[in-house]
Amino acid sequence: MPDRTGNGPASAGRRAARGAALLVGTAVLLGSAPAAADPADGAAEIAEALQESPVLVDPAYASALPEEKADALAERIEESGEPLFVIAVPVVSGDRWEGDVGNLVDAVHDRSGLSEAHYIAFGGQMVNGEDYPRESAYEEGGINASLAALAPSYENDFQGASGAEIERAVEIALSGDAERIYEEAMEGYEERNGGLFDSPAVPLPMLTWPRLLAWAAGAAALIAGAVLLIRARRRAARTRHAVRAAPLTAFDNADAARLDELSARVGKEIVAVGERLSRAEPGGRGGAEATAALQDALNAHTAAGKAHDAARDGEADLADEVGALVLLDVAEYRMARAAALAAGRKPPREPRHCYANPLHGTSTTEVEWRAVGSRRSVTAPLCAECARAVRRRATPKALVIRHGDADVPYFSVPAEQSVWSATGFGALRSDLVDRVLRGDLHAPERGTRG
């Protein structure tokens, strides 16, 4: 039976090519990819790579943060269970991120599907920290990547090596006491360098070029640190009710193109499955049971058409097209069951799609999944890749959809607003077809397309 959600040989090939895709993503960041490259690819590839390991170091910085140190950092973060990530990739003036590593991190986070995440990032200048949502940085005992990234610079009088500062920033972030450590580091810096900008107490002839350059470097470092601090404070001061800005237009265009492609694919599959159903013979040796199974297949096919129509009418988004694919898989299974019963054979096992992302296919196992930073858990079918992520206390690659003004994992949408969230695309409940046929796709409470 074909699996439309991506679990066949083509999917295996894509998984095998993932390492090469990361190199393409890095090339996009550096502006060296072909002109036709999707502007969102770089951020998307980095977000995907961070699902494999919470530490991503571009080869350009391999000497600053060697592989063994990067692996040690990744292990420490994974053991903590905290949603902390490290990104070290070149960001230069004039690139698509306008030379601002914060813009890169914003884009990566938009693609991550996470509601809460903290990043230590280095683009070639100073170590930077970002927290999402912004106000989470100042929750008692939580991670404050913004201040954790600043503290090492003050501890080392802005003279530390970038790799060492990244390691120290991670240590501070995981300590849960970043604000105190930052305040102490800043006080120590001021005590050591308090008279730096006073009128010099030495005779003018002693003001050699090396001394002047040293003062200039100190002034530049202090100003840079002040700018980063102001930026971090302003971000953290945003109200808890502030809404994250919508993704860049380029991201919207890329999403629209992918949705159009998926929609066209779903339309063809609906026709193909419908033709096979029309040729199916009810009854046989299976009698009433085989006939009922064939009717169940027809119902699933009808439900798939309803989901596809909802997406085409603009009343929904990616979730409906993915749901249509899942329902087509259900129709195929039930048609195969009817054929097996009619021939007197043992029916095939009912497929269960990956709960984290149904596009990962139906080759799944039951896994207890406890979300990072939470004590709540759910037992659900997961593909091998997502199951590995869960066992490593990492976050699986969830299906991210547009809900309101944000990109979120589909299962974070309230159940009363989404039949897909309520049923896990059928992974959690067996009544998905019935719900779609009775009109749950068009419930008044449902969230609107962003």
CSV table of C-alpha atoms in Angstrom, one decimal, residues 57-445:
chain,number,residue,atom,x,y,z
A,57,VAL,CA,29.2,25.1,14.3
A,58,ASP,CA,30.1,26.1,10.7
A,59,PRO,CA,33.5,24.9,9.5
A,60,ALA,CA,34.7,28.5,9.4
A,61,TYR,CA,34.7,28.4,13.3
A,62,ALA,CA,35.9,24.8,13.7
A,63,SER,CA,39.2,26.1,15.2
A,64,ALA,CA,37.4,28.3,17.7
A,65,LEU,CA,35.0,25.6,18.8
A,66,PRO,CA,36.5,22.2,17.8
A,67,GLU,CA,34.2,19.2,17.2
A,68,GLU,CA,35.0,17.5,20.6
A,69,LYS,CA,34.1,20.7,22.5
A,70,ALA,CA,30.9,21.2,20.4
A,71,ASP,CA,29.9,17.6,21.1
A,72,ALA,CA,30.5,18.2,24.8
A,73,LEU,CA,28.3,21.3,24.8
A,74,ALA,CA,25.6,19.4,22.9
A,75,GLU,CA,25.7,16.6,25.4
A,76,ARG,CA,25.5,19.0,28.4
A,77,ILE,CA,22.5,20.8,26.8
A,78,GLU,CA,20.7,17.5,26.0
A,79,GLU,CA,21.2,16.2,29.5
A,80,SER,CA,19.7,19.5,30.9
A,81,GLY,CA,16.5,19.0,28.9
A,82,GLU,CA,16.4,22.7,28.3
A,83,PRO,CA,15.4,24.3,25.0
A,84,LEU,CA,18.9,25.9,24.5
A,85,PHE,CA,20.7,26.0,21.2
A,86,VAL,CA,24.0,27.2,19.9
A,87,ILE,CA,24.6,28.6,16.4
A,88,ALA,CA,28.0,29.6,15.1
A,89,VAL,CA,27.8,30.6,11.5
A,90,PRO,CA,29.3,33.6,9.6
A,91,VAL,CA,27.1,36.6,9.3
A,92,VAL,CA,28.6,39.6,7.4
A,93,SER,CA,27.6,43.1,6.4
A,94,GLY,CA,25.5,43.2,3.3
A,95,ASP,CA,24.2,39.6,3.5
A,96,ARG,CA,20.5,38.8,3.7
A,97,TRP,CA,20.6,39.2,7.5
A,98,GLU,CA,22.0,42.7,7.2
A,99,GLY,CA,25.1,41.6,9.2
A,100,ASP,CA,22.9,41.1,12.3
A,101,VAL,CA,23.1,37.7,13.9
A,102,GLY,CA,19.9,38.5,15.7
A,103,ASN,CA,18.0,38.6,12.4
A,104,LEU,CA,19.4,35.2,11.6
A,105,VAL,CA,18.3,33.8,14.9
A,106,ASP,CA,14.8,35.3,14.5
A,107,ALA,CA,14.5,33.5,11.1
A,108,VAL,CA,15.7,30.2,12.5
A,109,HIS,CA,13.3,30.4,15.4
A,110,ASP,CA,10.4,31.1,13.1
A,111,ARG,CA,11.3,27.8,11.3
A,112,SER,CA,11.8,25.8,14.5
A,113,GLY,CA,8.2,25.3,15.5
A,114,LEU,CA,9.0,25.9,19.2
A,115,SER,CA,7.1,28.3,21.4
A,116,GLU,CA,10.0,28.6,23.9
A,117,ALA,CA,13.6,28.5,22.9
A,118,HIS,CA,16.9,30.2,23.8
A,119,TYR,CA,19.9,30.7,21.5
A,120,ILE,CA,23.6,31.5,22.0
A,121,ALA,CA,24.8,32.7,18.6
A,122,PHE,CA,28.1,33.9,17.1
A,123,GLY,CA,28.3,35.4,13.7
A,124,GLY,CA,31.9,36.6,13.7
A,125,GLN,CA,31.9,39.5,16.2
A,126,MET,CA,30.4,39.2,19.7
A,127,VAL,CA,28.6,36.3,21.2
A,128,ASN,CA,24.9,37.1,21.2
A,129,GLY,CA,21.9,35.7,23.1
A,130,GLU,CA,18.2,35.6,22.1
A,131,ASP,CA,15.2,34.4,24.1
A,132,TYR,CA,11.7,33.4,22.8
A,133,PRO,CA,9.3,34.5,24.0
A,134,ARG,CA,11.2,37.6,25.0
A,135,GLU,CA,9.7,37.8,28.5
A,136,SER,CA,10.8,34.3,29.3
A,137,ALA,CA,14.3,35.5,29.8
A,138,TYR,CA,13.5,37.1,33.1
A,139,GLU,CA,11.4,34.3,34.6
A,140,GLU,CA,12.9,33.3,38.0
A,141,GLY,CA,15.2,30.3,37.7
A,142,GLY,CA,14.9,30.2,33.9
A,143,ILE,CA,17.3,30.6,31.1
A,144,ASN,CA,18.4,34.1,30.2
A,145,ALA,CA,20.5,33.7,27.0
A,146,SER,CA,20.6,37.4,26.4
A,147,LEU,CA,22.5,38.1,29.6
A,148,ALA,CA,24.4,34.8,29.6
A,149,ALA,CA,25.9,35.8,26.3
A,150,LEU,CA,27.0,39.2,27.5
A,151,ALA,CA,28.5,38.1,30.9
A,152,PRO,CA,31.7,36.4,29.5
A,153,SER,CA,32.7,39.5,27.6
A,154,TYR,CA,32.7,41.6,30.8
A,155,GLU,CA,34.4,38.8,32.8
A,156,ASN,CA,37.3,38.8,30.2
A,157,ASP,CA,37.4,42.6,29.6
A,158,PHE,CA,36.3,41.9,26.1
A,159,GLN,CA,39.5,40.1,25.4
A,160,GLY,CA,38.3,36.5,25.5
A,161,ALA,CA,38.4,33.9,22.7
A,162,SER,CA,35.0,33.4,21.0
A,163,GLY,CA,34.9,29.6,21.5
A,164,ALA,CA,35.6,30.0,25.2
A,165,GLU,CA,33.0,32.7,25.5
A,166,ILE,CA,30.4,30.5,23.8
A,167,GLU,CA,31.2,27.6,26.3
A,168,ARG,CA,31.0,30.0,29.2
A,169,ALA,CA,27.7,31.5,27.9
A,170,VAL,CA,26.1,28.0,27.8
A,171,GLU,CA,27.3,27.3,31.3
A,172,ILE,CA,25.8,30.5,32.6
A,173,ALA,CA,22.5,30.0,30.7
A,174,LEU,CA,22.1,26.5,32.2
A,175,SER,CA,22.9,27.8,35.7
A,176,GLY,CA,19.5,29.5,36.0
A,177,ASP,CA,21.3,32.4,37.6
A,178,ALA,CA,22.4,34.4,34.5
A,179,GLU,CA,21.2,37.8,35.7
A,180,ARG,CA,23.2,37.7,39.0
A,181,ILE,CA,26.3,36.4,37.2
A,182,TYR,CA,26.0,39.2,34.6
A,183,GLU,CA,25.6,41.9,37.2
A,184,GLU,CA,28.7,40.6,39.0
A,185,ALA,CA,30.7,40.5,35.8
A,186,MET,CA,29.7,44.0,34.9
A,187,GLU,CA,30.6,45.3,38.4
A,188,GLY,CA,34.0,43.6,38.2
A,189,TYR,CA,34.6,45.1,34.8
A,190,GLU,CA,33.8,48.6,36.0
A,191,GLU,CA,36.1,48.2,39.1
A,192,ARG,CA,39.0,47.1,36.9
A,193,ASN,CA,38.4,49.7,34.2
A,194,GLY,CA,36.6,52.5,36.1
A,195,GLY,CA,39.2,55.2,35.2
A,196,LEU,CA,39.5,54.3,31.6
A,197,PHE,CA,37.9,57.4,30.2
A,198,ASP,CA,39.1,59.9,32.8
A,199,SER,CA,41.7,62.5,31.8
A,200,PRO,CA,45.1,60.7,31.7
A,201,ALA,CA,47.2,61.3,34.8
A,202,VAL,CA,50.4,60.8,32.8
A,203,PRO,CA,52.5,63.5,31.1
A,204,LEU,CA,51.5,64.0,27.4
A,205,PRO,CA,54.7,62.6,26.0
A,206,MET,CA,53.8,59.2,27.5
A,207,LEU,CA,50.7,59.0,25.4
A,208,THR,CA,52.2,56.6,22.8
A,209,TRP,CA,50.3,55.2,19.9
A,210,PRO,CA,49.9,51.7,21.5
A,211,ARG,CA,48.4,53.3,24.6
A,212,LEU,CA,46.0,55.4,22.6
A,213,LEU,CA,45.0,52.4,20.5
A,214,ALA,CA,44.4,50.4,23.7
A,215,TRP,CA,42.1,53.2,25.1
A,216,ALA,CA,40.3,53.3,21.8
A,217,ALA,CA,39.8,49.5,21.8
A,218,GLY,CA,38.5,49.6,25.3
A,219,ALA,CA,36.0,52.4,24.5
A,220,ALA,CA,34.7,50.5,21.4
A,221,ALA,CA,34.3,47.3,23.4
A,222,LEU,CA,32.4,49.1,26.2
A,223,ILE,CA,30.1,50.9,23.7
A,224,ALA,CA,29.4,47.6,21.9
A,225,GLY,CA,28.6,46.0,25.2
A,226,ALA,CA,26.3,48.8,26.1
A,227,VAL,CA,24.5,48.6,22.8
A,228,LEU,CA,23.9,44.9,23.2
A,229,LEU,CA,22.7,45.3,26.8
A,230,ILE,CA,20.2,48.0,25.8
A,231,ARG,CA,19.0,45.8,23.0
A,232,ALA,CA,18.5,42.9,25.3
A,233,ARG,CA,16.7,45.0,27.9
A,234,ARG,CA,14.4,46.5,25.3
A,235,ARG,CA,13.4,43.1,24.0
A,236,ALA,CA,12.9,41.7,27.5
A,237,ALA,CA,10.7,44.6,28.4
A,238,ARG,CA,8.1,43.8,25.8
A,239,THR,CA,4.7,43.0,27.4
A,240,ARG,CA,3.5,39.4,27.8
A,241,HIS,CA,0.6,40.2,25.4
A,242,ALA,CA,2.8,41.4,22.6
A,243,VAL,CA,2.4,39.4,19.4
A,244,ARG,CA,5.5,38.2,17.5
A,245,ALA,CA,6.0,39.9,14.1
A,246,ALA,CA,4.8,38.0,11.1
A,247,PRO,CA,7.5,36.1,9.2
A,248,LEU,CA,9.4,37.8,6.4
A,249,THR,CA,7.6,38.1,3.1
A,250,ALA,CA,10.1,35.6,1.5
A,251,PHE,CA,9.0,33.0,4.1
A,252,ASP,CA,5.4,33.6,3.2
A,253,ASN,CA,6.1,33.2,-0.5
A,254,ALA,CA,8.0,30.0,0.1
A,255,ASP,CA,5.2,28.6,2.2
A,256,ALA,CA,2.6,29.5,-0.4
A,257,ALA,CA,4.6,27.8,-3.2
A,258,ARG,CA,5.0,24.6,-1.1
A,259,LEU,CA,1.3,24.6,-0.2
A,260,ASP,CA,0.3,25.1,-3.9
A,261,GLU,CA,2.5,22.1,-4.8
A,262,LEU,CA,1.1,20.0,-2.1
A,263,SER,CA,-2.4,21.0,-3.0
A,264,ALA,CA,-1.9,19.9,-6.6
A,265,ARG,CA,-0.5,16.6,-5.5
A,266,VAL,CA,-3.5,16.0,-3.2
A,267,GLY,CA,-5.9,16.8,-6.0
A,268,LYS,CA,-4.3,14.1,-8.3
A,269,GLU,CA,-4.3,11.5,-5.5
A,270,ILE,CA,-7.9,12.1,-4.7
A,271,VAL,CA,-8.8,11.4,-8.4
A,272,ALA,CA,-6.6,8.3,-8.5
A,273,VAL,CA,-7.9,6.8,-5.3
A,274,GLY,CA,-11.5,7.5,-6.4
A,275,GLU,CA,-10.9,5.6,-9.6
A,276,ARG,CA,-9.6,2.6,-7.8
A,277,LEU,CA,-12.5,2.7,-5.4
A,278,SER,CA,-15.0,2.7,-8.3
A,279,ARG,CA,-13.4,-0.5,-9.6
A,280,ALA,CA,-13.4,-2.3,-6.2
A,281,GLU,CA,-15.8,-5.3,-5.9
A,282,PRO,CA,-17.7,-5.5,-2.6
A,283,GLY,CA,-18.7,-8.7,-0.8
A,284,GLY,CA,-17.0,-11.9,-2.0
A,285,ARG,CA,-16.1,-14.4,0.8
A,286,GLY,CA,-16.0,-11.5,3.3
A,287,GLY,CA,-19.7,-10.8,2.9
A,288,ALA,CA,-21.1,-8.0,5.0
A,289,GLU,CA,-17.8,-7.3,6.7
A,290,ALA,CA,-16.0,-6.7,3.4
A,291,THR,CA,-18.8,-4.5,2.1
A,292,ALA,CA,-18.6,-2.4,5.3
A,293,ALA,CA,-14.9,-2.1,5.0
A,294,LEU,CA,-15.3,-0.8,1.4
A,295,GLN,CA,-17.9,1.7,2.6
A,296,ASP,CA,-15.5,2.9,5.2
A,297,ALA,CA,-12.9,3.4,2.5
A,298,LEU,CA,-15.5,5.5,0.5
A,299,ASN,CA,-16.1,7.6,3.7
A,300,ALA,CA,-12.4,8.2,4.2
A,301,HIS,CA,-12.1,9.3,0.5
A,302,THR,CA,-15.0,11.7,0.9
A,303,ALA,CA,-13.4,13.1,4.0
A,304,ALA,CA,-10.1,13.6,2.2
A,305,GLY,CA,-12.0,15.6,-0.5
A,306,LYS,CA,-13.6,17.8,2.1
A,307,ALA,CA,-10.3,18.6,3.7
A,308,HIS,CA,-8.8,19.4,0.3
A,309,ASP,CA,-11.8,21.6,-0.6
A,310,ALA,CA,-11.4,23.5,2.7
A,311,ALA,CA,-7.8,24.3,1.9
A,312,ARG,CA,-8.6,25.4,-1.7
A,313,ASP,CA,-11.4,27.6,-0.5
A,314,GLY,CA,-8.9,29.5,1.6
A,315,GLU,CA,-10.6,28.6,4.9
A,316,ALA,CA,-7.6,26.8,6.1
A,317,ASP,CA,-3.9,26.1,5.4
A,318,LEU,CA,-1.3,23.4,5.3
A,319,ALA,CA,-3.0,21.3,8.0
A,320,ASP,CA,-6.0,20.5,5.7
A,321,GLU,CA,-3.8,19.3,2.8
A,322,VAL,CA,-1.7,17.1,5.2
A,323,GLY,CA,-5.0,15.9,6.6
A,324,ALA,CA,-6.2,15.0,3.2
A,325,LEU,CA,-3.1,12.9,2.6
A,326,VAL,CA,-3.6,11.1,5.9
A,327,LEU,CA,-7.3,10.4,5.0
A,328,LEU,CA,-6.2,9.1,1.6
A,329,ASP,CA,-3.9,6.6,3.4
A,330,VAL,CA,-6.9,5.6,5.5
A,331,ALA,CA,-9.0,5.1,2.4
A,332,GLU,CA,-6.2,2.9,0.9
A,333,TYR,CA,-5.9,0.8,4.0
A,334,ARG,CA,-9.7,0.3,4.3
A,335,MET,CA,-9.8,-0.6,0.6
A,336,ALA,CA,-7.0,-3.1,1.1
A,337,ARG,CA,-8.9,-4.5,4.1
A,338,ALA,CA,-12.1,-5.0,2.1
A,339,ALA,CA,-10.1,-6.8,-0.6
A,340,ALA,CA,-8.4,-9.1,1.9
A,341,LEU,CA,-11.7,-9.9,3.6
A,342,ALA,CA,-13.4,-10.6,0.2
A,343,ALA,CA,-10.6,-13.0,-0.7
A,344,GLY,CA,-10.6,-14.7,2.7
A,345,ARG,CA,-7.1,-13.4,3.7
A,346,LYS,CA,-5.9,-11.8,6.9
A,347,PRO,CA,-6.4,-8.0,6.7
A,348,PRO,CA,-3.3,-5.7,6.8
A,349,ARG,CA,-2.4,-3.8,9.9
A,350,GLU,CA,-4.0,-0.4,10.2
A,351,PRO,CA,-1.3,2.3,9.6
A,352,ARG,CA,-0.6,4.9,12.2
A,353,HIS,CA,1.0,8.2,11.2
A,354,CYS,CA,3.8,9.9,13.1
A,355,TYR,CA,2.1,12.1,15.7
A,356,ALA,CA,4.8,14.8,15.6
A,357,ASN,CA,4.5,15.1,11.8
A,358,PRO,CA,2.2,12.9,9.7
A,359,LEU,CA,4.4,13.6,6.7
A,360,HIS,CA,7.0,11.4,8.3
A,361,GLY,CA,4.9,8.4,7.3
A,362,THR,CA,3.4,5.3,8.9
A,363,SER,CA,6.4,3.4,10.0
A,364,THR,CA,6.0,4.2,13.7
A,365,THR,CA,6.3,2.8,17.2
A,366,GLU,CA,4.5,3.8,20.4
A,367,VAL,CA,6.7,6.2,22.4
A,368,GLU,CA,6.1,8.1,25.6
A,369,TRP,CA,6.9,11.7,24.7
A,370,ARG,CA,7.5,14.3,27.5
A,371,ALA,CA,7.9,17.8,26.1
A,372,VAL,CA,11.1,19.6,26.9
A,373,GLY,CA,10.6,21.8,30.0
A,374,SER,CA,7.3,20.0,31.0
A,375,ARG,CA,6.2,17.2,33.2
A,376,ARG,CA,3.3,16.3,31.0
A,377,SER,CA,3.6,13.4,28.6
A,378,VAL,CA,1.7,11.6,25.8
A,379,THR,CA,2.1,8.1,24.4
A,380,ALA,CA,1.8,8.4,20.7
A,381,PRO,CA,3.1,6.7,17.5
A,382,LEU,CA,6.4,8.3,16.3
A,383,CYS,CA,8.6,7.6,13.3
A,384,ALA,CA,12.1,6.4,14.0
A,385,GLU,CA,13.7,9.8,13.7
A,386,CYS,CA,11.2,11.5,16.0
A,387,ALA,CA,11.4,8.6,18.5
A,388,ARG,CA,15.2,9.1,18.6
A,389,ALA,CA,14.8,12.8,19.3
A,390,VAL,CA,12.4,12.1,22.1
A,391,ARG,CA,14.7,9.6,23.8
A,392,ARG,CA,17.5,12.1,23.6
A,393,ARG,CA,15.3,14.7,25.3
A,394,ALA,CA,15.3,16.8,22.1
A,395,THR,CA,12.3,18.2,20.2
A,396,PRO,CA,11.0,16.1,17.3
A,397,LYS,CA,10.5,17.9,13.9
A,398,ALA,CA,6.9,18.8,14.3
A,399,LEU,CA,4.5,19.8,11.5
A,400,VAL,CA,4.5,23.6,11.8
A,401,ILE,CA,1.4,25.5,10.6
A,402,ARG,CA,0.2,29.0,10.6
A,403,HIS,CA,-2.3,29.8,13.4
A,404,GLY,CA,-3.4,33.4,14.0
A,405,ASP,CA,-0.2,35.5,13.8
A,406,ALA,CA,2.4,32.8,14.6
A,407,ASP,CA,3.9,29.6,13.2
A,408,VAL,CA,3.3,26.9,15.7
A,409,PRO,CA,3.4,23.1,16.0
A,410,TYR,CA,0.0,21.9,14.8
A,411,PHE,CA,-0.7,20.1,18.1
A,412,SER,CA,-0.3,23.3,20.1
A,413,VAL,CA,-3.6,24.6,18.6
A,414,PRO,CA,-6.5,24.2,21.0
A,415,ALA,CA,-8.4,21.0,20.3
A,416,GLU,CA,-11.7,22.9,19.9
A,417,GLN,CA,-10.2,24.9,17.1
A,418,SER,CA,-8.7,22.1,15.0
A,419,VAL,CA,-9.8,18.6,14.2
A,420,TRP,CA,-6.2,17.8,13.4
A,421,SER,CA,-4.9,18.8,16.8
A,422,ALA,CA,-7.8,17.1,18.6
A,423,THR,CA,-7.1,13.8,16.9
A,424,GLY,CA,-3.4,14.1,16.2
A,425,PHE,CA,-4.3,13.5,12.5
A,426,GLY,CA,-5.9,10.2,13.7
A,427,ALA,CA,-2.9,9.1,15.8
A,428,LEU,CA,-4.7,9.8,19.1
A,429,ARG,CA,-8.3,9.0,18.1
A,430,SER,CA,-9.9,6.6,15.7
A,431,ASP,CA,-12.9,8.9,14.8
A,432,LEU,CA,-11.1,11.3,12.5
A,433,VAL,CA,-13.2,10.4,9.4
A,434,ASP,CA,-16.4,10.7,11.3
A,435,ARG,CA,-15.4,14.1,12.7
A,436,VAL,CA,-14.5,15.5,9.3
A,437,LEU,CA,-17.7,14.2,7.7
A,438,ARG,CA,-19.9,15.7,10.4
A,439,GLY,CA,-18.4,19.2,9.7
A,440,ASP,CA,-15.7,19.7,12.3
A,441,LEU,CA,-13.5,21.3,9.7
A,442,HIS,CA,-15.8,24.3,9.7
A,443,ALA,CA,-16.4,24.7,13.4
A,444,PRO,CA,-17.0,28.4,14.3
A,445,GLU,CA,-14.3,28.3,16.9
